[in-house]
Amino acid sequence: DEVHIHEIQDLVENELMQGPYKALARSYIEYRHDRDIAREKQSALTREIEGLIEESNLDLINENANKDGKVIPTQRDLLAGIVAKHYAKTHILPRDVVQAHEVGDIHYHDLDYAPFFPMFNCMLIDLKGMLTHGFKMGNAEIDTPKSISTATAVTAQIIAQVASHIYGGTTINRIDEVLAPYVMTSYEKHLEIAKEWNIAEPEEFAKARTEKECYDAFQSLEYEVNTLHTANGQTPFVTFGFGLG
């Protein structure tokens, strides 16, 4: 049977502490502590952490195009990923799977997330249902939007929340069809304003204002999605489906 080095060290400590060699026991305990630190510095886990902190492990820092490995929130996520991968390979996955992953016979995708939490890899958002019926986000009750600008703003918040709770891509299909009713709501509001103020050609006025609102709303949606950072330190990987209606 194999005997681990820590078991031997425990036996030595116990014998020294039980005998008349208390000073020697203290010296041995200090020596053991120093050796433990020295061994830990040589471990693969420590080397990977050092590579992240010193920004010398470019493969780790640049492994995901959606993650800026030079900003602190992302570095914290990468640090958690290093520890998670190490724990998964040491304590969760079967040894043959780990060996196949290490030599490149297979690639265990999302190893820093997949073995641990009940998280989804990717998500198809039911945006239509959420906007139509309302929903709760955190402590806020979100009602049905009353304009296209509000609808796109809420859409960005939904994307941020979903992307923070999964580790894959986020998809919204037929977004043009889903948001069309809110374009009409905005048009009706602008038309009502035109009539209230006796603006000539109210329909043309409402159409022009609605087109401008749509342009600004979708520009804001694009900016928000591409500039926000999710809880896992990355820009959301988003797919919009449109043009089928």
JSON list of C-alpha atoms in Angstrom, two decimals, residues 120-126 137 155-171 230-232 235-237:
[
{"chain": "A", "resi": 120, "resn": "PHE", "atom": "CA", "xyz": [-27.51, 25.89, -18.94]},
{"chain": "A", "resi": 121, "resn": "ASN", "atom": "CA", "xyz": [-24.98, 25.98, -21.75]},
{"chain": "A", "resi": 122, "resn": "CYS", "atom": "CA", "xyz": [-27.17, 28.11, -24.04]},
{"chain": "A", "resi": 123, "resn": "MET", "atom": "CA", "xyz": [-30.60, 29.72, -23.78]},
{"chain": "A", "resi": 124, "resn": "LEU", "atom": "CA", "xyz": [-33.40, 30.55, -26.22]},
{"chain": "A", "resi": 125, "resn": "ILE", "atom": "CA", "xyz": [-35.23, 33.43, -24.56]},
{"chain": "A", "resi": 126, "resn": "ASP", "atom": "CA", "xyz": [-39.03, 33.59, -24.70]},
{"chain": "A", "resi": 137, "resn": "MET", "atom": "CA", "xyz": [-36.40, 40.56, -12.44]},
{"chain": "A", "resi": 155, "resn": "THR", "atom": "CA", "xyz": [-34.57, 43.33, -23.77]},
{"chain": "A", "resi": 156, "resn": "ALA", "atom": "CA", "xyz": [-31.01, 44.41, -22.96]},
{"chain": "A", "resi": 157, "resn": "GLN", "atom": "CA", "xyz": [-31.64, 43.84, -19.25]},
{"chain": "A", "resi": 158, "resn": "ILE", "atom": "CA", "xyz": [-33.08, 40.39, -19.95]},
{"chain": "A", "resi": 159, "resn": "ILE", "atom": "CA", "xyz": [-30.02, 39.49, -22.01]},
{"chain": "A", "resi": 160, "resn": "ALA", "atom": "CA", "xyz": [-27.71, 40.66, -19.21]},
{"chain": "A", "resi": 161, "resn": "GLN", "atom": "CA", "xyz": [-29.54, 38.58, -16.61]},
{"chain": "A", "resi": 162, "resn": "VAL", "atom": "CA", "xyz": [-29.75, 35.44, -18.72]},
{"chain": "A", "resi": 163, "resn": "ALA", "atom": "CA", "xyz": [-26.11, 35.65, -19.83]},
{"chain": "A", "resi": 164, "resn": "SER", "atom": "CA", "xyz": [-25.04, 36.01, -16.19]},
{"chain": "A", "resi": 165, "resn": "HIS", "atom": "CA", "xyz": [-26.70, 32.71, -15.28]},
{"chain": "A", "resi": 166, "resn": "ILE", "atom": "CA", "xyz": [-25.52, 30.53, -18.16]},
{"chain": "A", "resi": 167, "resn": "TYR", "atom": "CA", "xyz": [-22.11, 29.89, -19.69]},
{"chain": "A", "resi": 168, "resn": "GLY", "atom": "CA", "xyz": [-23.05, 29.75, -23.38]},
{"chain": "A", "resi": 169, "resn": "GLY", "atom": "CA", "xyz": [-24.83, 31.79, -26.01]},
{"chain": "A", "resi": 170, "resn": "THR", "atom": "CA", "xyz": [-28.11, 33.67, -25.74]},
{"chain": "A", "resi": 171, "resn": "THR", "atom": "CA", "xyz": [-30.60, 33.65, -28.62]},
{"chain": "A", "resi": 230, "resn": "THR", "atom": "CA", "xyz": [-22.11, 39.90, -17.16]},
{"chain": "A", "resi": 231, "resn": "ALA", "atom": "CA", "xyz": [-21.55, 38.33, -13.75]},
{"chain": "A", "resi": 232, "resn": "ASN", "atom": "CA", "xyz": [-19.16, 35.82, -15.34]},
{"chain": "A", "resi": 235, "resn": "THR", "atom": "CA", "xyz": [-19.78, 40.30, -23.03]},
{"chain": "A", "resi": 236, "resn": "PRO", "atom": "CA", "xyz": [-22.98, 38.36, -23.80]},
{"chain": "A", "resi": 237, "resn": "PHE", "atom": "CA", "xyz": [-22.73, 36.12, -26.85]}
]
